[in-house]
Amino acid sequence: MTTTKKAKKKGTEKRERTERRFEAESTHASRLTTLTGMAGGLALGAGVYAQWVREDPLSFAPYLVAAGGVALGGALFKTGAEPAKVRVGEAGVALEKGADLTRILWCDVERIALEGDTLVVRGKEATVSFRIDEQPKAAAWVVSEAQQRVPGVVGLSEKERERFGKPNDKDGEVVRVDELQIAGRNCRASDKPIAFERDARLCPTCSEVYLKDQVPKKCLTCQVDLGARAREV
Ligand SMILES: [Zn+2]
């Protein structure tokens, strides 16, 4: 038993993957939503008091109840539509909406561009986008990481990059990458399907996937030196 354990440890390095997680910053619009909600709650409360609690109900009380309810309901609805959280790191870019996570690995990113106020990360099968006024730090990290890992996909001018500035090491919250869907993909070198995650090896720079006995000297997607640097899932 001990020998097999030791043998496994000597194999390809299995290291924890991390990424940065960014919450949306409060913008003017979201602060206004909060204020509307609070005002709505107050109006609703006052209306309820004037209509049902007071001994002689005020004539405008029903309107106050209705208006308060509408404002509160609208604010609650808007809060529910709050922008998603953005994740950036070794495993590409991901958008987190409640329990849903849309992830695009760096090797699958085709283009990163600014469309108006929205940073758009277009992948082979999915697209992730978010507003740079709500997530300026995430935008800075997405562009900076992409520039180092897969520079060919970055389509932003210097002037566009100045709109969200440079990344800072203190930005966001560093979290672990929990899962990576690798099974079902094809090996980039042999095009053979990868049936089991234990047979897969990933490029540490762009997460391109290879069968463990097909790992090339240089990554075919990002051209980084690979060989023994390829990692387990
Ligand atoms: Zn690579």
PDB file of C-alpha atoms and ligand atoms in Angstrom:
ATOM      1  CA  MET A   1       0.000   0.000   0.000  1.00  0.00           C
ATOM      2  CA  THR A   2       2.730   2.469   0.960  1.00  0.00           C
ATOM      3  CA  THR A   3       4.601   1.945  -2.309  1.00  0.00           C
ATOM      4  CA  THR A   4       1.626   2.808  -4.496  1.00  0.00           C
ATOM      5  CA  LYS A   5       1.051   5.961  -2.465  1.00  0.00           C
ATOM      6  CA  LYS A   6       4.666   7.014  -2.892  1.00  0.00           C
ATOM      7  CA  ALA A   7       4.567   6.243  -6.611  1.00  0.00           C
ATOM      8  CA  LYS A   8       1.515   8.424  -6.995  1.00  0.00           C
ATOM      9  CA  LYS A   9       3.191  11.328  -5.227  1.00  0.00           C
ATOM     10  CA  LYS A  10       6.153  11.140  -7.581  1.00  0.00           C
ATOM     11  CA  GLY A  11       3.877  11.495 -10.596  1.00  0.00           C
ATOM     12  CA  THR A  12       2.913  14.711 -12.303  1.00  0.00           C
ATOM     13  CA  GLU A  13       2.523  17.568  -9.893  1.00  0.00           C
ATOM     14  CA  LYS A  14      -1.047  18.184  -8.850  1.00  0.00           C
ATOM     15  CA  ARG A  15      -1.296  21.704  -7.598  1.00  0.00           C
ATOM     16  CA  GLU A  16      -4.272  23.648  -6.422  1.00  0.00           C
ATOM     17  CA  ARG A  17      -5.606  26.114  -8.970  1.00  0.00           C
ATOM     18  CA  THR A  18      -6.612  29.551  -7.817  1.00  0.00           C
ATOM     19  CA  GLU A  19      -8.407  32.536  -9.230  1.00  0.00           C
ATOM     20  CA  ARG A  20      -9.605  35.969  -8.127  1.00  0.00           C
ATOM     21  CA  ARG A  21     -13.258  36.578  -7.470  1.00  0.00           C
ATOM     22  CA  PHE A  22     -14.732  40.061  -7.907  1.00  0.00           C
ATOM     23  CA  GLU A  23     -17.997  41.391  -6.540  1.00  0.00           C
ATOM     24  CA  ALA A  24     -19.670  44.163  -8.515  1.00  0.00           C
ATOM     25  CA  GLU A  25     -18.927  47.628  -7.159  1.00  0.00           C
ATOM     26  CA  SER A  26     -21.887  49.781  -6.224  1.00  0.00           C
ATOM     27  CA  THR A  27     -22.629  52.161  -9.058  1.00  0.00           C
ATOM     28  CA  HIS A  28     -24.865  55.227  -9.035  1.00  0.00           C
ATOM     29  CA  ALA A  29     -27.704  53.103 -10.442  1.00  0.00           C
ATOM     30  CA  SER A  30     -27.473  50.430  -7.747  1.00  0.00           C
ATOM     31  CA  ARG A  31     -27.326  53.043  -4.943  1.00  0.00           C
ATOM     32  CA  LEU A  32     -30.425  54.688  -6.399  1.00  0.00           C
ATOM     33  CA  THR A  33     -32.176  51.302  -6.397  1.00  0.00           C
ATOM     34  CA  THR A  34     -31.406  50.883  -2.689  1.00  0.00           C
ATOM     35  CA  LEU A  35     -32.740  54.377  -1.900  1.00  0.00           C
ATOM     36  CA  THR A  36     -35.920  53.769  -3.908  1.00  0.00           C
ATOM     37  CA  GLY A  37     -36.422  50.510  -2.034  1.00  0.00           C
ATOM     38  CA  MET A  38     -35.998  52.217   1.345  1.00  0.00           C
ATOM     39  CA  ALA A  39     -38.356  55.075   0.401  1.00  0.00           C
ATOM     40  CA  GLY A  40     -40.853  52.531  -0.888  1.00  0.00           C
ATOM     41  CA  GLY A  41     -40.676  50.610   2.372  1.00  0.00           C
ATOM     42  CA  LEU A  42     -41.248  53.804   4.394  1.00  0.00           C
ATOM     43  CA  ALA A  43     -44.192  54.903   2.220  1.00  0.00           C
ATOM     44  CA  LEU A  44     -45.726  51.457   2.480  1.00  0.00           C
ATOM     45  CA  GLY A  45     -45.369  51.503   6.258  1.00  0.00           C
ATOM     46  CA  ALA A  46     -46.829  55.016   6.558  1.00  0.00           C
ATOM     47  CA  GLY A  47     -49.685  54.087   4.221  1.00  0.00           C
ATOM     48  CA  VAL A  48     -50.526  50.963   6.179  1.00  0.00           C
ATOM     49  CA  TYR A  49     -50.518  53.020   9.380  1.00  0.00           C
ATOM     50  CA  ALA A  50     -52.725  55.752   7.848  1.00  0.00           C
ATOM     51  CA  GLN A  51     -55.177  53.271   6.324  1.00  0.00           C
ATOM     52  CA  TRP A  52     -55.570  50.556   8.892  1.00  0.00           C
ATOM     53  CA  VAL A  53     -53.929  51.549  12.158  1.00  0.00           C
ATOM     54  CA  ARG A  54     -55.263  55.097  12.550  1.00  0.00           C
ATOM     55  CA  GLU A  55     -58.787  55.382  13.874  1.00  0.00           C
ATOM     56  CA  ASP A  56     -59.836  57.761  11.059  1.00  0.00           C
ATOM     57  CA  PRO A  57     -58.095  56.534   7.852  1.00  0.00           C
ATOM     58  CA  LEU A  58     -56.543  59.310   5.723  1.00  0.00           C
ATOM     59  CA  SER A  59     -57.950  59.679   2.223  1.00  0.00           C
ATOM     60  CA  PHE A  60     -54.555  59.353   0.476  1.00  0.00           C
ATOM     61  CA  ALA A  61     -53.528  56.260   2.456  1.00  0.00           C
ATOM     62  CA  PRO A  62     -54.452  53.680  -0.228  1.00  0.00           C
ATOM     63  CA  TYR A  63     -52.343  55.598  -2.788  1.00  0.00           C
ATOM     64  CA  LEU A  64     -49.417  55.657  -0.388  1.00  0.00           C
ATOM     65  CA  VAL A  65     -49.711  51.900   0.101  1.00  0.00           C
ATOM     66  CA  ALA A  66     -49.892  51.326  -3.651  1.00  0.00           C
ATOM     67  CA  ALA A  67     -47.019  53.671  -4.538  1.00  0.00           C
ATOM     68  CA  GLY A  68     -44.859  52.332  -1.708  1.00  0.00           C
ATOM     69  CA  GLY A  69     -45.518  48.785  -2.793  1.00  0.00           C
ATOM     70  CA  VAL A  70     -44.621  49.516  -6.410  1.00  0.00           C
ATOM     71  CA  ALA A  71     -41.355  51.260  -5.467  1.00  0.00           C
ATOM     72  CA  LEU A  72     -40.354  48.508  -3.049  1.00  0.00           C
ATOM     73  CA  GLY A  73     -41.279  45.778  -5.529  1.00  0.00           C
ATOM     74  CA  GLY A  74     -39.335  47.504  -8.314  1.00  0.00           C
ATOM     75  CA  ALA A  75     -36.274  47.900  -6.111  1.00  0.00           C
ATOM     76  CA  LEU A  76     -36.410  44.256  -4.998  1.00  0.00           C
ATOM     77  CA  PHE A  77     -36.728  43.175  -8.623  1.00  0.00           C
ATOM     78  CA  LYS A  78     -33.717  45.281  -9.617  1.00  0.00           C
ATOM     79  CA  THR A  79     -31.673  43.932  -6.702  1.00  0.00           C
ATOM     80  CA  GLY A  80     -32.453  40.436  -7.998  1.00  0.00           C
ATOM     81  CA  ALA A  81     -30.970  41.433 -11.346  1.00  0.00           C
ATOM     82  CA  GLU A  82     -27.686  42.598  -9.761  1.00  0.00           C
ATOM     83  CA  PRO A  83     -24.582  41.980 -11.887  1.00  0.00           C
ATOM     84  CA  ALA A  84     -22.830  38.652 -11.583  1.00  0.00           C
ATOM     85  CA  LYS A  85     -19.470  38.013  -9.943  1.00  0.00           C
ATOM     86  CA  VAL A  86     -16.435  37.665 -12.177  1.00  0.00           C
ATOM     87  CA  ARG A  87     -13.657  35.095 -11.649  1.00  0.00           C
ATOM     88  CA  VAL A  88     -10.238  35.412 -13.287  1.00  0.00           C
ATOM     89  CA  GLY A  89      -7.190  33.213 -12.893  1.00  0.00           C
ATOM     90  CA  GLU A  90      -5.437  30.048 -14.033  1.00  0.00           C
ATOM     91  CA  ALA A  91      -8.683  28.559 -15.307  1.00  0.00           C
ATOM     92  CA  GLY A  92      -9.670  31.420 -17.561  1.00  0.00           C
ATOM     93  CA  VAL A  93     -12.605  33.767 -17.043  1.00  0.00           C
ATOM     94  CA  ALA A  94     -15.838  32.772 -15.358  1.00  0.00           C
ATOM     95  CA  LEU A  95     -19.110  34.521 -14.619  1.00  0.00           C
ATOM     96  CA  GLU A  96     -20.915  33.483 -11.470  1.00  0.00           C
ATOM     97  CA  LYS A  97     -24.677  34.053 -11.238  1.00  0.00           C
ATOM     98  CA  GLY A  98     -26.041  32.459  -8.107  1.00  0.00           C
ATOM     99  CA  ALA A  99     -25.280  28.751  -8.526  1.00  0.00           C
ATOM    100  CA  ASP A 100     -24.571  29.070 -12.259  1.00  0.00           C
ATOM    101  CA  LEU A 101     -20.971  29.328 -13.426  1.00  0.00           C
ATOM    102  CA  THR A 102     -20.048  30.006 -17.044  1.00  0.00           C
ATOM    103  CA  ARG A 103     -16.336  29.357 -17.545  1.00  0.00           C
ATOM    104  CA  ILE A 104     -14.132  29.919 -20.581  1.00  0.00           C
ATOM    105  CA  LEU A 105     -10.623  28.468 -20.348  1.00  0.00           C
ATOM    106  CA  TRP A 106      -7.834  30.636 -21.806  1.00  0.00           C
ATOM    107  CA  CYS A 107      -7.262  28.096 -24.589  1.00  0.00           C
ATOM    108  CA  ASP A 108     -10.900  28.544 -25.677  1.00  0.00           C
ATOM    109  CA  VAL A 109     -10.897  32.364 -25.692  1.00  0.00           C
ATOM    110  CA  GLU A 110     -11.112  33.701 -29.244  1.00  0.00           C
ATOM    111  CA  ARG A 111     -11.375  37.442 -28.631  1.00  0.00           C
ATOM    112  CA  ILE A 112     -11.469  39.947 -25.777  1.00  0.00           C
ATOM    113  CA  ALA A 113     -12.833  43.364 -26.701  1.00  0.00           C
ATOM    114  CA  LEU A 114     -14.554  46.405 -25.281  1.00  0.00           C
ATOM    115  CA  GLU A 115     -18.027  47.037 -26.699  1.00  0.00           C
ATOM    116  CA  GLY A 116     -19.238  50.350 -25.304  1.00  0.00           C
ATOM    117  CA  ASP A 117     -18.962  49.939 -21.517  1.00  0.00           C
ATOM    118  CA  THR A 118     -18.979  46.153 -21.676  1.00  0.00           C
ATOM    119  CA  LEU A 119     -15.946  43.883 -21.721  1.00  0.00           C
ATOM    120  CA  VAL A 120     -16.774  40.894 -23.909  1.00  0.00           C
ATOM    121  CA  VAL A 121     -14.818  37.631 -23.652  1.00  0.00           C
ATOM    122  CA  ARG A 122     -15.819  35.520 -26.628  1.00  0.00           C
ATOM    123  CA  GLY A 123     -15.072  31.811 -26.394  1.00  0.00           C
ATOM    124  CA  LYS A 124     -15.520  28.861 -28.733  1.00  0.00           C
ATOM    125  CA  GLU A 125     -18.736  27.791 -27.071  1.00  0.00           C
ATOM    126  CA  ALA A 126     -19.677  30.541 -24.631  1.00  0.00           C
ATOM    127  CA  THR A 127     -19.394  34.279 -24.193  1.00  0.00           C
ATOM    128  CA  VAL A 128     -18.898  36.083 -20.906  1.00  0.00           C
ATOM    129  CA  SER A 129     -19.441  39.831 -20.576  1.00  0.00           C
ATOM    130  CA  PHE A 130     -19.678  42.421 -17.827  1.00  0.00           C
ATOM    131  CA  ARG A 131     -19.761  46.219 -17.442  1.00  0.00           C
ATOM    132  CA  ILE A 132     -16.420  47.857 -16.726  1.00  0.00           C
ATOM    133  CA  ASP A 133     -17.991  50.571 -14.548  1.00  0.00           C
ATOM    134  CA  GLU A 134     -19.312  47.838 -12.245  1.00  0.00           C
ATOM    135  CA  GLN A 135     -16.229  45.595 -12.446  1.00  0.00           C
ATOM    136  CA  PRO A 136     -13.187  47.779 -13.298  1.00  0.00           C
ATOM    137  CA  LYS A 137     -10.745  45.628 -11.292  1.00  0.00           C
ATOM    138  CA  ALA A 138     -11.989  42.409 -12.866  1.00  0.00           C
ATOM    139  CA  ALA A 139     -11.586  44.005 -16.306  1.00  0.00           C
ATOM    140  CA  ALA A 140      -7.997  44.988 -15.467  1.00  0.00           C
ATOM    141  CA  TRP A 141      -7.216  41.427 -14.355  1.00  0.00           C
ATOM    142  CA  VAL A 142      -8.894  39.757 -17.350  1.00  0.00           C
ATOM    143  CA  VAL A 143      -6.921  41.866 -19.817  1.00  0.00           C
ATOM    144  CA  SER A 144      -3.626  41.572 -17.921  1.00  0.00           C
ATOM    145  CA  GLU A 145      -3.874  37.762 -17.501  1.00  0.00           C
ATOM    146  CA  ALA A 146      -4.919  37.318 -21.125  1.00  0.00           C
ATOM    147  CA  GLN A 147      -2.009  39.505 -22.251  1.00  0.00           C
ATOM    148  CA  GLN A 148       0.424  37.163 -20.468  1.00  0.00           C
ATOM    149  CA  ARG A 149      -1.210  33.869 -21.407  1.00  0.00           C
ATOM    150  CA  VAL A 150      -2.835  34.267 -24.827  1.00  0.00           C
ATOM    151  CA  PRO A 151      -1.848  37.761 -26.061  1.00  0.00           C
ATOM    152  CA  GLY A 152      -3.192  37.177 -29.583  1.00  0.00           C
ATOM    153  CA  VAL A 153      -6.820  37.378 -28.424  1.00  0.00           C
ATOM    154  CA  VAL A 154      -6.606  40.768 -26.701  1.00  0.00           C
ATOM    155  CA  GLY A 155      -8.250  43.382 -28.918  1.00  0.00           C
ATOM    156  CA  LEU A 156      -8.179  46.477 -26.703  1.00  0.00           C
ATOM    157  CA  SER A 157      -6.288  49.666 -27.522  1.00  0.00           C
ATOM    158  CA  GLU A 158      -4.088  51.424 -24.942  1.00  0.00           C
ATOM    159  CA  LYS A 159      -6.761  54.090 -24.606  1.00  0.00           C
ATOM    160  CA  GLU A 160      -9.451  51.506 -23.902  1.00  0.00           C
ATOM    161  CA  ARG A 161      -7.270  49.848 -21.270  1.00  0.00           C
ATOM    162  CA  GLU A 162      -6.799  53.189 -19.506  1.00  0.00           C
ATOM    163  CA  ARG A 163     -10.528  53.196 -18.718  1.00  0.00           C
ATOM    164  CA  PHE A 164     -10.066  50.572 -16.003  1.00  0.00           C
ATOM    165  CA  GLY A 165      -6.375  50.897 -15.168  1.00  0.00           C
ATOM    166  CA  LYS A 166      -3.832  48.325 -14.067  1.00  0.00           C
ATOM    167  CA  PRO A 167      -4.398  45.295 -11.832  1.00  0.00           C
ATOM    168  CA  ASN A 168      -3.329  45.393  -8.194  1.00  0.00           C
ATOM    169  CA  ASP A 169      -2.344  42.340  -6.162  1.00  0.00           C
ATOM    170  CA  LYS A 170      -4.849  43.327  -3.464  1.00  0.00           C
ATOM    171  CA  ASP A 171      -7.794  43.241  -5.893  1.00  0.00           C
ATOM    172  CA  GLY A 172     -10.598  40.742  -5.391  1.00  0.00           C
ATOM    173  CA  GLU A 173     -10.650  37.648  -3.214  1.00  0.00           C
ATOM    174  CA  VAL A 174      -8.343  34.705  -4.018  1.00  0.00           C
ATOM    175  CA  VAL A 175     -10.387  31.492  -4.179  1.00  0.00           C
ATOM    176  CA  ARG A 176      -9.791  27.880  -5.204  1.00  0.00           C
ATOM    177  CA  VAL A 177     -10.979  26.598  -8.571  1.00  0.00           C
ATOM    178  CA  ASP A 178     -13.296  23.788  -7.537  1.00  0.00           C
ATOM    179  CA  GLU A 179     -14.076  21.957 -10.722  1.00  0.00           C
ATOM    180  CA  LEU A 180     -12.869  21.869 -14.282  1.00  0.00           C
ATOM    181  CA  GLN A 181     -14.888  20.029 -16.899  1.00  0.00           C
ATOM    182  CA  ILE A 182     -12.249  18.157 -18.886  1.00  0.00           C
ATOM    183  CA  ALA A 183     -13.776  14.763 -19.652  1.00  0.00           C
ATOM    184  CA  GLY A 184     -15.445  14.837 -23.067  1.00  0.00           C
ATOM    185  CA  ARG A 185     -12.887  17.232 -24.582  1.00  0.00           C
ATOM    186  CA  ASN A 186     -10.418  16.102 -27.233  1.00  0.00           C
ATOM    187  CA  CYS A 187      -6.646  16.001 -26.882  1.00  0.00           C
ATOM    188  CA  ARG A 188      -5.200  19.033 -28.720  1.00  0.00           C
ATOM    189  CA  ALA A 189      -2.327  16.957 -30.095  1.00  0.00           C
ATOM    190  CA  SER A 190      -3.962  13.654 -31.081  1.00  0.00           C
ATOM    191  CA  ASP A 191      -7.611  14.784 -31.308  1.00  0.00           C
ATOM    192  CA  LYS A 192      -8.545  11.649 -29.357  1.00  0.00           C
ATOM    193  CA  PRO A 193     -11.374  12.099 -26.857  1.00  0.00           C
ATOM    194  CA  ILE A 194     -10.444  12.266 -23.177  1.00  0.00           C
ATOM    195  CA  ALA A 195     -12.661   9.819 -21.370  1.00  0.00           C
ATOM    196  CA  PHE A 196     -11.187  10.086 -17.888  1.00  0.00           C
ATOM    197  CA  GLU A 197      -9.832  13.169 -16.150  1.00  0.00           C
ATOM    198  CA  ARG A 198      -6.938  11.120 -14.744  1.00  0.00           C
ATOM    199  CA  ASP A 199      -5.640  10.659 -18.328  1.00  0.00           C
ATOM    200  CA  ALA A 200      -5.634  14.404 -19.010  1.00  0.00           C
ATOM    201  CA  ARG A 201      -2.733  16.829 -18.663  1.00  0.00           C
ATOM    202  CA  LEU A 202      -3.246  20.580 -18.793  1.00  0.00           C
ATOM    203  CA  CYS A 203      -1.032  23.394 -19.971  1.00  0.00           C
ATOM    204  CA  PRO A 204      -0.327  25.564 -16.880  1.00  0.00           C
ATOM    205  CA  THR A 205      -0.527  28.734 -18.972  1.00  0.00           C
ATOM    206  CA  CYS A 206      -3.643  28.321 -21.114  1.00  0.00           C
ATOM    207  CA  SER A 207      -5.283  25.121 -19.726  1.00  0.00           C
ATOM    208  CA  GLU A 208      -5.127  23.419 -23.116  1.00  0.00           C
ATOM    209  CA  VAL A 209      -5.834  19.704 -22.667  1.00  0.00           C
ATOM    210  CA  TYR A 210      -3.670  16.735 -23.761  1.00  0.00           C
ATOM    211  CA  LEU A 211      -3.740  13.015 -23.204  1.00  0.00           C
ATOM    212  CA  LYS A 212      -0.952  12.223 -20.751  1.00  0.00           C
ATOM    213  CA  ASP A 213       1.112  10.281 -23.329  1.00  0.00           C
ATOM    214  CA  GLN A 214       0.590  12.930 -26.041  1.00  0.00           C
ATOM    215  CA  VAL A 215       1.951  16.007 -24.273  1.00  0.00           C
ATOM    216  CA  PRO A 216       4.122  17.955 -26.785  1.00  0.00           C
ATOM    217  CA  LYS A 217       7.324  19.844 -25.933  1.00  0.00           C
ATOM    218  CA  LYS A 218       5.582  23.152 -26.537  1.00  0.00           C
ATOM    219  CA  CYS A 219       1.895  23.832 -26.031  1.00  0.00           C
ATOM    220  CA  LEU A 220       0.209  23.829 -29.432  1.00  0.00           C
ATOM    221  CA  THR A 221      -2.135  26.629 -28.377  1.00  0.00           C
ATOM    222  CA  CYS A 222       0.033  29.120 -26.458  1.00  0.00           C
ATOM    223  CA  GLN A 223       3.538  27.886 -27.480  1.00  0.00           C
ATOM    224  CA  VAL A 224       4.809  27.815 -23.891  1.00  0.00           C
ATOM    225  CA  ASP A 225       7.386  25.092 -23.010  1.00  0.00           C
ATOM    226  CA  LEU A 226       5.324  22.187 -21.793  1.00  0.00           C
ATOM    227  CA  GLY A 227       6.752  18.667 -21.390  1.00  0.00           C
ATOM    228  CA  ALA A 228       6.942  17.874 -17.661  1.00  0.00           C
ATOM    229  CA  ARG A 229       5.227  21.143 -16.762  1.00  0.00           C
ATOM    230  CA  ALA A 230       1.844  19.784 -17.876  1.00  0.00           C
ATOM    231  CA  ARG A 231      -0.360  19.292 -14.858  1.00  0.00           C
ATOM    232  CA  GLU A 232      -3.064  16.908 -13.723  1.00  0.00           C
ATOM    233  CA  VAL A 233      -6.635  18.163 -13.649  1.00  0.00           C
TER     234      VAL A 233
HETATM  235 ZN    ZN B   1      -0.830  26.409 -23.449  1.00  0.00          ZN
END
